CSV table of C-alpha atoms in Angstrom, one decimal:
chain,number,residue,atom,x,y,z
A,1,MET,CA,79.4,88.4,136.8
A,2,ALA,CA,80.1,90.3,140.0
A,3,SER,CA,77.0,92.2,141.1
A,4,LEU,CA,77.0,96.0,141.3
A,5,SER,CA,76.7,98.0,144.4
A,6,GLY,CA,73.6,100.1,144.8
A,7,ALA,CA,75.4,103.3,143.8
A,8,ASP,CA,77.0,101.7,140.8
A,9,ALA,CA,73.7,100.1,139.7
A,10,GLU,CA,72.1,103.5,139.8
A,11,LYS,CA,75.0,105.0,137.8
A,12,LEU,CA,74.7,102.4,135.2
A,13,GLN,CA,70.9,102.9,134.9
A,14,LYS,CA,71.3,106.6,134.4
A,15,LEU,CA,74.0,106.0,131.8
A,16,GLN,CA,71.8,103.5,130.1
A,17,SER,CA,68.9,105.9,129.7
A,18,ALA,CA,71.3,108.6,128.5
A,19,VAL,CA,72.8,106.3,125.9
A,20,SER,CA,69.5,105.1,124.6
A,21,GLY,CA,68.9,108.6,123.4
A,22,LEU,CA,72.1,108.8,121.3
A,23,ASN,CA,70.8,108.3,117.8
A,24,GLN,CA,74.3,108.4,116.1
A,25,ILE,CA,74.9,104.8,117.0
A,26,SER,CA,73.2,101.4,116.5
A,27,GLU,CA,71.4,99.3,119.1
A,28,ASN,CA,74.2,96.8,118.9
A,29,GLU,CA,76.7,99.5,119.7
A,30,LYS,CA,74.6,100.8,122.6
A,31,SER,CA,74.3,97.3,124.2
A,32,GLY,CA,78.0,96.6,123.6
A,33,PHE,CA,78.9,99.8,125.3
A,34,ILE,CA,76.6,99.3,128.3
A,35,SER,CA,77.9,95.7,128.8
A,36,LEU,CA,81.5,96.9,128.7
A,37,VAL,CA,80.8,99.6,131.3
A,38,SER,CA,78.9,97.2,133.5
A,39,ARG,CA,81.8,94.8,133.5
A,40,TYR,CA,84.1,97.7,134.3
A,41,LEU,CA,82.0,98.8,137.3
A,42,SER,CA,81.7,95.3,138.7
A,43,GLY,CA,85.5,95.2,138.9
A,44,GLU,CA,85.7,91.8,137.4
A,45,ALA,CA,89.1,92.5,136.0
A,46,GLN,CA,90.8,89.7,137.9
A,47,HIS,CA,94.4,90.1,138.9
A,48,VAL,CA,96.8,87.5,137.8
A,49,ASP,CA,98.1,85.2,140.6
A,50,TRP,CA,101.8,85.4,139.9
A,51,SER,CA,102.6,82.1,141.5
A,52,LYS,CA,100.3,80.3,139.0
A,53,ILE,CA,102.0,81.6,135.9
A,54,GLN,CA,103.8,78.9,133.9
A,55,THR,CA,106.0,79.1,130.9
A,56,PRO,CA,104.1,77.7,127.9
A,57,THR,CA,105.4,74.4,126.4
A,58,ASP,CA,106.2,73.9,122.7
A,59,GLU,CA,102.8,72.3,122.3
A,60,ILE,CA,101.2,75.6,123.3
A,61,VAL,CA,103.6,78.0,121.7
A,62,VAL,CA,104.6,76.0,118.6
A,63,PRO,CA,108.1,76.8,117.2
A,64,TYR,CA,107.6,78.0,113.6
A,65,ASP,CA,110.3,75.7,112.3
A,66,SER,CA,108.6,72.6,113.8
A,67,MET,CA,105.4,73.2,111.7
A,68,PRO,CA,105.1,70.8,108.8
A,69,ALA,CA,106.1,72.0,105.3
A,70,VAL,CA,103.4,73.4,103.1
A,71,PRO,CA,102.2,71.1,100.3
A,72,THR,CA,104.0,71.9,97.0
A,73,ASP,CA,101.1,71.1,94.7
A,74,SER,CA,99.6,74.4,93.6
A,75,ALA,CA,96.1,73.0,93.6
A,76,GLU,CA,96.5,72.1,97.3
A,77,ILE,CA,97.8,75.6,98.0
A,78,GLN,CA,94.8,77.1,96.2
A,79,LYS,CA,92.5,75.0,98.4
A,80,LEU,CA,94.2,76.3,101.5
A,81,LEU,CA,94.1,79.9,100.4
A,82,ASP,CA,90.4,79.8,99.4
A,83,LYS,CA,89.6,79.3,103.1
A,84,LEU,CA,91.4,82.5,104.0
A,85,VAL,CA,90.5,86.1,104.5
A,86,VAL,CA,93.0,88.9,105.3
A,87,LEU,CA,91.8,91.6,107.7
A,88,LYS,CA,93.9,94.7,108.4
A,89,LEU,CA,93.2,97.0,111.4
A,90,ASN,CA,92.8,100.3,109.7
A,91,GLY,CA,91.3,102.5,112.5
A,92,GLY,CA,94.4,104.5,113.3
A,93,LEU,CA,95.2,108.0,112.1
A,94,GLY,CA,98.8,109.0,111.3
A,95,THR,CA,98.7,111.9,113.8
A,96,THR,CA,101.8,110.8,115.7
A,97,MET,CA,103.7,111.1,112.3
A,98,GLY,CA,102.1,114.4,111.5
A,99,CYS,CA,99.6,113.1,109.0
A,100,THR,CA,95.8,113.9,109.0
A,101,GLY,CA,94.3,110.8,107.3
A,102,PRO,CA,94.5,107.1,107.9
A,103,LYS,CA,98.0,105.9,108.8
A,104,SER,CA,97.8,103.2,106.1
A,105,VAL,CA,98.1,105.9,103.3
A,106,ILE,CA,101.6,107.1,104.4
A,107,GLU,CA,104.1,106.3,101.7
A,108,VAL,CA,106.4,103.7,102.8
A,109,ARG,CA,108.7,103.0,99.9
A,110,ASN,CA,109.0,103.8,96.1
A,111,GLY,CA,105.9,106.0,96.4
A,112,LEU,CA,103.8,103.1,97.6
A,113,THR,CA,101.6,103.3,100.8
A,114,PHE,CA,101.0,100.6,103.4
A,115,LEU,CA,97.7,99.9,101.7
A,116,ASP,CA,99.3,99.7,98.2
A,117,LEU,CA,101.8,97.1,99.4
A,118,ILE,CA,99.0,95.0,101.1
A,119,VAL,CA,96.9,95.0,97.9
A,120,ILE,CA,99.9,94.1,95.7
A,121,GLN,CA,100.8,91.2,98.1
A,122,ILE,CA,97.3,89.7,98.0
A,123,GLU,CA,96.9,90.3,94.2
A,124,THR,CA,100.1,88.4,93.7
A,125,LEU,CA,98.8,85.4,95.7
A,126,ASN,CA,95.5,85.5,93.9
A,127,SER,CA,97.0,85.5,90.5
A,128,LYS,CA,99.8,83.0,91.3
A,129,TYR,CA,97.4,80.3,92.7
A,130,GLY,CA,94.1,81.2,91.1
A,131,CYS,CA,92.5,81.7,94.5
A,132,ASN,CA,90.3,84.5,95.9
A,133,VAL,CA,91.6,85.9,99.1
A,134,PRO,CA,89.6,89.0,100.0
A,135,LEU,CA,90.9,91.9,101.9
A,136,LEU,CA,88.9,93.4,104.7
A,137,LEU,CA,89.7,96.8,106.3
A,138,MET,CA,88.3,97.5,109.7
A,139,ASN,CA,88.0,101.3,109.9
A,140,SER,CA,87.0,103.5,112.7
A,141,PHE,CA,84.7,106.5,112.3
A,142,ASN,CA,87.9,108.5,112.1
A,143,THR,CA,89.2,106.7,109.0
A,144,HIS,CA,86.0,105.5,107.3
A,145,GLU,CA,85.4,108.3,104.8
A,146,ASP,CA,89.0,108.8,103.7
A,147,THR,CA,89.4,105.0,103.3
A,148,GLN,CA,86.3,104.7,101.1
A,149,LYS,CA,87.8,107.3,98.7
A,150,ILE,CA,91.2,105.6,98.7
A,151,VAL,CA,89.8,102.1,98.1
A,152,GLU,CA,88.3,103.5,94.8
A,153,LYS,CA,91.7,103.4,93.2
A,154,TYR,CA,91.8,99.6,93.5
A,155,LYS,CA,88.5,98.9,91.8
A,156,ASN,CA,90.1,97.3,88.8
A,157,SER,CA,92.5,95.2,90.7
A,158,LYS,CA,92.2,91.4,91.1
A,159,ILE,CA,91.1,91.5,94.7
A,160,GLU,CA,87.9,91.9,96.5
A,161,ILE,CA,88.1,94.7,99.1
A,162,HIS,CA,85.5,95.1,101.8
A,163,THR,CA,85.4,97.8,104.5
A,164,PHE,CA,83.4,97.9,107.7
A,165,ASN,CA,83.5,100.0,110.8
A,166,GLN,CA,84.4,99.1,114.3
A,167,SER,CA,82.0,100.3,117.0
A,168,GLN,CA,81.7,103.9,118.0
A,169,PHE,CA,81.3,104.4,121.8
A,170,PRO,CA,80.7,107.6,123.7
A,171,ARG,CA,83.5,108.9,125.9
A,172,LEU,CA,82.5,108.9,129.6
A,173,VAL,CA,82.8,112.1,131.6
A,174,VAL,CA,84.7,111.1,134.8
A,175,GLU,CA,82.9,113.6,137.0
A,176,ASP,CA,79.4,112.3,136.7
A,177,PHE,CA,79.7,109.2,134.6
A,178,MET,CA,77.6,110.5,131.7
A,179,PRO,CA,78.3,110.3,128.0
A,180,LEU,CA,80.2,113.2,126.6
A,181,PRO,CA,77.9,113.6,123.6
A,182,CYS,CA,75.0,114.3,126.0
A,183,LYS,CA,77.0,117.3,127.2
A,184,GLY,CA,76.6,119.1,124.0
A,185,ASN,CA,79.9,117.8,122.6
A,186,SER,CA,78.3,116.1,119.6
A,187,GLY,CA,81.4,116.3,117.3
A,188,LYS,CA,84.0,113.5,116.8
A,189,ASP,CA,85.6,114.4,120.1
A,190,GLY,CA,82.6,113.0,122.0
A,191,TRP,CA,83.3,109.4,120.7
A,192,TYR,CA,86.1,106.8,120.6
A,193,PRO,CA,86.7,103.5,118.9
A,194,PRO,CA,87.0,100.9,121.7
A,195,GLY,CA,90.3,99.2,120.7
A,196,HIS,CA,90.9,96.2,118.3
A,197,GLY,CA,89.3,93.7,120.7
A,198,ASP,CA,86.1,95.0,119.1
A,199,VAL,CA,87.0,93.3,115.8
A,200,PHE,CA,85.0,90.1,116.6
A,201,SER,CA,81.7,91.7,117.3
A,202,ALA,CA,82.2,94.4,114.6
A,203,LEU,CA,82.7,91.6,112.0
A,204,MET,CA,79.5,89.9,113.2
A,205,ASN,CA,77.4,93.1,113.5
A,206,SER,CA,78.5,94.4,110.1
A,207,GLY,CA,77.1,91.2,108.4
A,208,LYS,CA,80.6,90.5,106.9
A,209,LEU,CA,81.1,87.4,109.1
A,210,ASP,CA,78.0,85.6,107.7
A,211,ALA,CA,78.8,86.7,104.2
A,212,LEU,CA,82.3,85.2,104.4
A,213,LEU,CA,81.1,81.9,106.0
A,214,SER,CA,78.6,81.5,103.2
A,215,LYS,CA,81.5,81.7,100.7
A,216,GLY,CA,83.3,78.8,102.4
A,217,LYS,CA,85.9,81.0,104.2
A,218,GLU,CA,87.2,79.5,107.4
A,219,TYR,CA,90.1,81.6,108.8
A,220,VAL,CA,90.8,85.3,109.1
A,221,PHE,CA,94.4,86.6,109.4
A,222,VAL,CA,94.2,89.8,111.4
A,223,ALA,CA,97.1,92.3,111.6
A,224,ASN,CA,97.9,95.9,112.1
A,225,SER,CA,98.1,97.8,108.7
A,226,ASP,CA,101.4,99.3,109.7
A,227,ASN,CA,103.2,96.0,110.2
A,228,LEU,CA,105.1,95.4,107.0
A,229,GLY,CA,106.1,91.9,108.1
A,230,ALA,CA,102.5,90.7,108.5
A,231,ILE,CA,102.1,88.8,105.2
A,232,VAL,CA,100.0,85.7,104.5
A,233,ASP,CA,101.9,82.6,105.7
A,234,LEU,CA,100.8,79.3,104.3
A,235,LYS,CA,102.7,77.2,106.8
A,236,ILE,CA,100.7,78.7,109.7
A,237,LEU,CA,97.4,78.4,107.9
A,238,ASN,CA,98.1,74.8,107.0
A,239,HIS,CA,99.0,73.9,110.6
A,240,LEU,CA,95.8,75.5,112.0
A,241,ILE,CA,93.5,73.7,109.5
A,242,LYS,CA,95.2,70.3,110.1
A,243,ASN,CA,95.1,70.7,113.9
A,244,LYS,CA,91.7,72.4,114.2
A,245,ASN,CA,93.2,75.3,116.2
A,246,GLU,CA,90.6,78.0,116.5
A,247,TYR,CA,93.1,80.8,117.3
A,248,CYS,CA,96.8,81.4,116.8
A,249,MET,CA,98.8,84.4,118.1
A,250,GLU,CA,102.2,85.0,116.4
A,251,VAL,CA,104.8,85.8,119.0
A,252,THR,CA,108.5,86.4,118.4
A,253,PRO,CA,111.6,86.5,120.6
A,254,LYS,CA,111.8,89.7,122.8
A,255,THR,CA,114.6,92.1,122.5
A,256,LEU,CA,115.3,95.0,124.8
A,257,ALA,CA,113.1,97.2,122.6
A,258,ASP,CA,110.1,95.0,123.2
A,259,VAL,CA,110.1,94.7,127.0
A,260,LYS,CA,106.6,96.3,127.4
A,261,GLY,CA,105.0,94.0,124.9
A,262,GLY,CA,102.3,91.4,126.1
A,263,THR,CA,103.5,87.8,126.4
A,264,LEU,CA,101.9,84.4,126.4
A,265,ILE,CA,101.7,82.3,129.5
A,266,SER,CA,100.1,79.1,130.7
A,267,TYR,CA,97.5,79.8,133.4
A,268,ASP,CA,95.0,77.4,134.9
A,269,GLY,CA,95.8,75.0,132.1
A,270,LYS,CA,95.0,77.5,129.4
A,271,VAL,CA,97.1,79.8,127.2
A,272,GLN,CA,96.6,83.4,128.1
A,273,LEU,CA,98.0,86.8,127.1
A,274,LEU,CA,99.7,88.7,129.9
A,275,GLU,CA,99.9,92.5,129.5
A,276,ILE,CA,102.1,94.8,131.5
A,277,ALA,CA,98.9,96.6,132.8
A,278,GLN,CA,97.9,93.4,134.6
A,279,VAL,CA,101.2,93.0,136.4
A,280,ALA,CA,101.5,94.2,140.0
A,281,ASP,CA,104.3,96.8,140.5
A,282,GLU,CA,106.5,94.4,142.4
A,283,HIS,CA,106.6,92.0,139.4
A,284,VAL,CA,107.1,94.6,136.6
A,285,ASN,CA,110.9,94.1,136.4
A,286,GLU,CA,110.4,90.4,136.2
A,287,PHE,CA,107.8,90.8,133.5
A,288,LYS,CA,110.3,93.0,131.5
A,289,SER,CA,113.1,90.5,131.9
A,290,ILE,CA,114.1,88.7,128.7
A,291,GLU,CA,115.1,85.6,130.6
A,292,LYS,CA,111.7,84.7,132.1
A,293,PHE,CA,109.4,86.0,129.4
A,294,LYS,CA,111.2,85.4,126.2
A,295,ILE,CA,108.5,86.2,123.6
A,296,PHE,CA,106.0,89.0,122.9
A,297,ASN,CA,102.8,89.4,120.9
A,298,THR,CA,103.2,90.8,117.4
A,299,ASN,CA,99.4,91.3,117.1
A,300,ASN,CA,99.4,89.0,114.0
A,301,LEU,CA,96.4,86.8,114.8
A,302,TRP,CA,94.8,83.8,113.0
A,303,VAL,CA,91.2,83.1,114.0
A,304,ASN,CA,88.6,80.6,113.0
A,305,LEU,CA,85.5,82.4,111.6
A,306,ASN,CA,83.0,79.8,112.9
A,307,ALA,CA,84.5,80.1,116.4
A,308,ILE,CA,84.2,83.9,116.3
A,309,LYS,CA,80.5,83.5,115.4
A,310,ARG,CA,79.9,81.0,118.2
A,311,LEU,CA,81.6,83.1,120.9
A,312,VAL,CA,80.1,86.4,119.9
A,313,GLN,CA,76.6,84.8,119.9
A,314,GLU,CA,77.3,83.4,123.4
A,315,ASN,CA,78.6,86.8,124.5
A,316,ALA,CA,81.6,84.9,125.8
A,317,LEU,CA,84.4,87.2,124.7
A,318,LYS,CA,85.0,89.1,127.9
A,319,MET,CA,88.5,90.4,127.3
A,320,GLU,CA,90.3,92.4,130.0
A,321,ILE,CA,89.2,96.0,130.0
A,322,ILE,CA,91.9,98.6,129.4
A,323,PRO,CA,90.8,102.0,131.0
A,324,ASN,CA,92.3,104.8,128.9
A,325,PRO,CA,91.9,108.2,130.6
A,326,LYS,CA,92.0,111.3,128.3
A,327,GLU,CA,91.1,115.0,128.4
A,328,VAL,CA,88.9,116.7,125.9
A,329,ASP,CA,88.6,120.5,126.1
A,330,GLY,CA,89.6,120.4,129.7
A,331,VAL,CA,87.0,117.7,130.6
A,332,LYS,CA,88.5,114.5,132.1
A,333,VAL,CA,87.0,111.5,130.2
A,334,LEU,CA,87.4,107.8,130.3
A,335,GLN,CA,87.4,105.4,127.4
A,336,LEU,CA,87.2,101.6,128.0
A,337,GLU,CA,89.0,99.5,125.4
A,338,THR,CA,89.8,95.8,124.8
A,339,ALA,CA,92.6,94.1,122.8
A,340,ALA,CA,92.1,91.3,120.3
A,341,GLY,CA,95.0,89.3,121.7
A,342,ALA,CA,93.3,88.9,125.1
A,343,ALA,CA,90.6,86.8,123.4
A,344,ILE,CA,93.0,83.9,123.0
A,345,LYS,CA,91.8,82.2,126.3
A,346,PHE,CA,88.2,81.8,125.0
A,347,PHE,CA,89.0,79.8,121.9
A,348,ASN,CA,89.5,76.0,121.7
A,349,GLN,CA,92.9,74.5,121.0
A,350,ALA,CA,94.3,78.1,120.9
A,351,ILE,CA,98.1,78.2,120.3
A,352,GLY,CA,100.9,80.7,119.9
A,353,SER,CA,103.4,80.4,117.1
A,354,ASN,CA,107.0,81.5,117.7
A,355,VAL,CA,107.7,83.1,114.4
A,356,PRO,CA,110.9,84.8,112.9
A,357,ARG,CA,111.4,88.4,113.8
A,358,SER,CA,110.9,89.3,110.1
A,359,ARG,CA,107.2,88.9,110.6
A,360,PHE,CA,107.2,91.9,112.9
A,361,LEU,CA,108.2,95.1,111.1
A,362,PRO,CA,106.0,97.9,112.3
A,363,VAL,CA,106.3,101.5,111.3
A,364,LYS,CA,105.4,103.6,114.4
A,365,ALA,CA,107.7,106.6,113.9
A,366,SER,CA,109.9,108.3,111.3
A,367,SER,CA,112.9,106.3,112.7
A,368,ASP,CA,111.2,103.1,111.5
A,369,LEU,CA,110.5,104.8,108.1
A,370,LEU,CA,114.2,105.4,107.8
A,371,LEU,CA,114.9,101.7,108.2
A,372,VAL,CA,112.3,100.5,105.7
A,373,GLN,CA,113.2,103.2,103.0
A,374,SER,CA,116.9,102.4,103.2
A,375,ASP,CA,119.0,99.8,101.5
A,376,LEU,CA,118.5,97.6,104.6
A,377,TYR,CA,115.4,96.3,102.8
A,378,THR,CA,114.4,95.5,99.3
A,379,LEU,CA,110.9,95.5,97.7
A,380,ALA,CA,109.4,92.9,95.4
A,381,ASP,CA,105.7,91.9,94.9
A,382,GLY,CA,104.7,94.2,97.7
A,383,LEU,CA,107.0,92.3,100.1
A,384,VAL,CA,109.6,94.3,102.1
A,385,THR,CA,112.5,91.9,102.6
A,386,ARG,CA,115.7,92.3,104.7
A,387,ASN,CA,118.8,92.8,102.6
A,388,SER,CA,121.0,89.7,102.8
A,389,ALA,CA,124.1,91.9,102.7
A,390,ARG,CA,123.5,92.8,106.3
A,391,THR,CA,125.3,90.3,108.6
A,392,ASN,CA,124.0,91.6,112.0
A,393,PRO,CA,120.5,90.0,112.7
A,394,GLU,CA,119.4,93.0,114.7
A,395,ASN,CA,118.3,96.3,113.0
A,396,PRO,CA,120.3,99.4,113.8
A,397,ALA,CA,119.1,101.5,116.7
A,398,ILE,CA,117.9,104.8,115.4
A,399,GLU,CA,117.0,107.9,117.3
A,400,LEU,CA,115.9,111.0,115.4
A,401,GLY,CA,115.2,114.3,117.1
A,402,PRO,CA,111.8,116.1,117.1
A,403,GLU,CA,112.7,117.9,113.9
A,404,PHE,CA,112.2,114.6,112.1
A,405,LYS,CA,109.0,113.6,113.8
A,406,LYS,CA,106.6,114.6,111.0
A,407,VAL,CA,106.8,112.6,107.8
A,408,ALA,CA,106.9,115.8,105.7
A,409,ASP,CA,109.8,117.2,107.7
A,410,PHE,CA,111.6,113.8,107.7
A,411,LEU,CA,111.4,113.6,103.9
A,412,LYS,CA,112.6,117.2,103.5
A,413,ARG,CA,115.7,116.6,105.6
A,414,PHE,CA,117.0,113.7,103.5
A,415,LYS,CA,117.9,114.5,99.9
A,416,SER,CA,118.2,110.7,99.7
A,417,ILE,CA,118.0,108.0,102.4
A,418,PRO,CA,121.5,107.1,103.5
A,419,SER,CA,123.0,103.6,103.1
A,420,ILE,CA,122.8,101.9,106.5
A,421,VAL,CA,123.6,98.3,105.8
A,422,GLU,CA,126.6,98.5,108.1
A,423,LEU,CA,125.1,100.8,110.7
A,424,ASP,CA,124.9,99.8,114.4
A,425,SER,CA,123.3,102.9,115.8
A,426,LEU,CA,122.5,106.5,114.8
A,427,LYS,CA,121.5,109.4,117.0
A,428,VAL,CA,120.5,112.7,115.4
A,429,SER,CA,119.6,115.9,117.3
A,430,GLY,CA,119.1,119.5,116.3
A,431,ASP,CA,118.8,121.1,112.8
A,432,VAL,CA,120.5,118.4,110.7
A,433,TRP,CA,120.1,118.0,106.9
A,434,PHE,CA,121.5,115.0,104.8
A,435,GLY,CA,122.8,115.3,101.3
A,436,THR,CA,122.5,112.5,98.7
A,437,GLY,CA,124.5,109.3,98.7
A,438,VAL,CA,125.5,109.5,102.4
A,439,THR,CA,126.8,106.2,104.0
A,440,LEU,CA,126.6,105.6,107.7
A,441,LYS,CA,128.6,102.7,109.4
A,442,GLY,CA,129.1,101.6,113.0
A,443,LYS,CA,128.0,104.1,115.7
A,444,VAL,CA,127.2,107.6,114.5
A,445,THR,CA,125.9,110.5,116.5
A,446,ILE,CA,125.2,113.9,114.9
A,447,ASN,CA,124.4,116.8,117.1
A,448,ALA,CA,123.8,120.3,115.6
A,449,LYS,CA,124.5,123.1,118.2
A,450,SER,CA,121.5,125.2,119.2
A,451,GLY,CA,120.6,127.7,116.5
A,452,GLU,CA,123.0,126.2,114.0
A,453,LYS,CA,122.2,124.3,110.8
A,454,LEU,CA,124.4,121.3,110.2
A,455,GLU,CA,124.5,119.8,106.7
A,456,ILE,CA,126.0,116.4,105.9
A,457,PRO,CA,127.5,116.8,102.4
A,458,ASP,CA,126.6,114.6,99.4
A,459,GLY,CA,128.6,111.4,99.3
A,460,ALA,CA,129.8,111.6,102.9
A,461,VAL,CA,130.9,108.3,104.6
A,462,LEU,CA,130.6,108.5,108.3
A,463,GLN,CA,132.0,105.6,110.3
A,464,ASN,CA,132.0,105.5,114.1
A,465,LYS,CA,131.9,109.2,114.4
A,466,ASP,CA,130.6,111.9,116.8
A,467,ILE,CA,129.8,115.0,114.8
A,468,ASN,CA,129.1,118.3,116.6
A,469,GLY,CA,129.9,120.7,113.8
A,470,PRO,CA,131.1,120.9,110.1
A,471,GLY,CA,134.7,120.4,111.3
A,472,ASP,CA,134.0,116.9,112.5
A,473,ILE,CA,132.7,115.5,109.2
């Protein structure tokens, strides 16, 4: 590790003694935080040498279709599944969509939440193959209490659910590099969860990792709880066990909507995640090009549990640090975070798998909610599947104005979700309300004039239309 300058060493020492007095967090969290800050101060974030970047071969990013078929014998499948654990990253709040609790309890379809769908999917696997795939939820201190209450409702289901918390780190005051909680801000605002890169040490520190290993579990499938496409895939699991791959990142072909997503590269003979934040300004356009970097990280990760234990014990998972500046009550603070995908380079025989786009269906905004609640998708056994009646492989591009941003407002403005199987794009701005049974086809823009309410009548069929008032419908 790069050594610290005198001033930085002194900074770190002061910080360390301040942190040692914070009794809200464990010794593991304190040392994890200090080690992160010390790496940040030493400036060890190495810049990527652009000339050394190579496009990964099919051996490193394995095409999904080239993976061998899964055994058909259900006893063999049960054996595979009994080695698996599913872990959903559940630390996020639904604030961007106007909700106060964990994002995973937003209703996605037919009154079912993200969490309901995940539970149904795993229950279906467990009862179909007679296996025991447990579900782990990694919460943050923001979502922990609410999640404990929500999980109660599944206590009679055929699935073991475990929850654990990711680390809680103090926000750093930029001005004097001291922890915000020491400044009298002892509420939740003084703290932050340090990104999903923390999943490996949090699993270990919570005792969950050893408990899973003692039950013969070998692999964990990690995914964001808001990605409806992140379902258990036997083909990938089978491939990893056969080839002893300790880590697999699912990537999928980039479209123009994904140009900022991290990508996999070959670098110094190893597979590595390249994020836009690591790219020098003069190469950003090249990074965003779909020609050179054809794939991006879905954040669906498969990781060997024994390998996690080994690397956490060796303190070897030194992922790139993502500095995230914020402001709390007018005070400039810094939070240092890491991403789980960046850990790929520390695992043996790590690979990517180039998977179908259907495995990436995140719901980040109400426009995504419109897609998954519409007739573009069907729901069975907790799986949200694309409607085969749609011929265009791309989803429609949907832009909804700020009036639709909050889930509650979004739901109020649609008497029923329109049919969009034949829609190419939709842009809605202003005070627009939709009746029941509306059908949208081709390119549709609806713009209510300022101060006017525009209602789309029940049963309206709008095809390739520009609507600026009732007369255009």
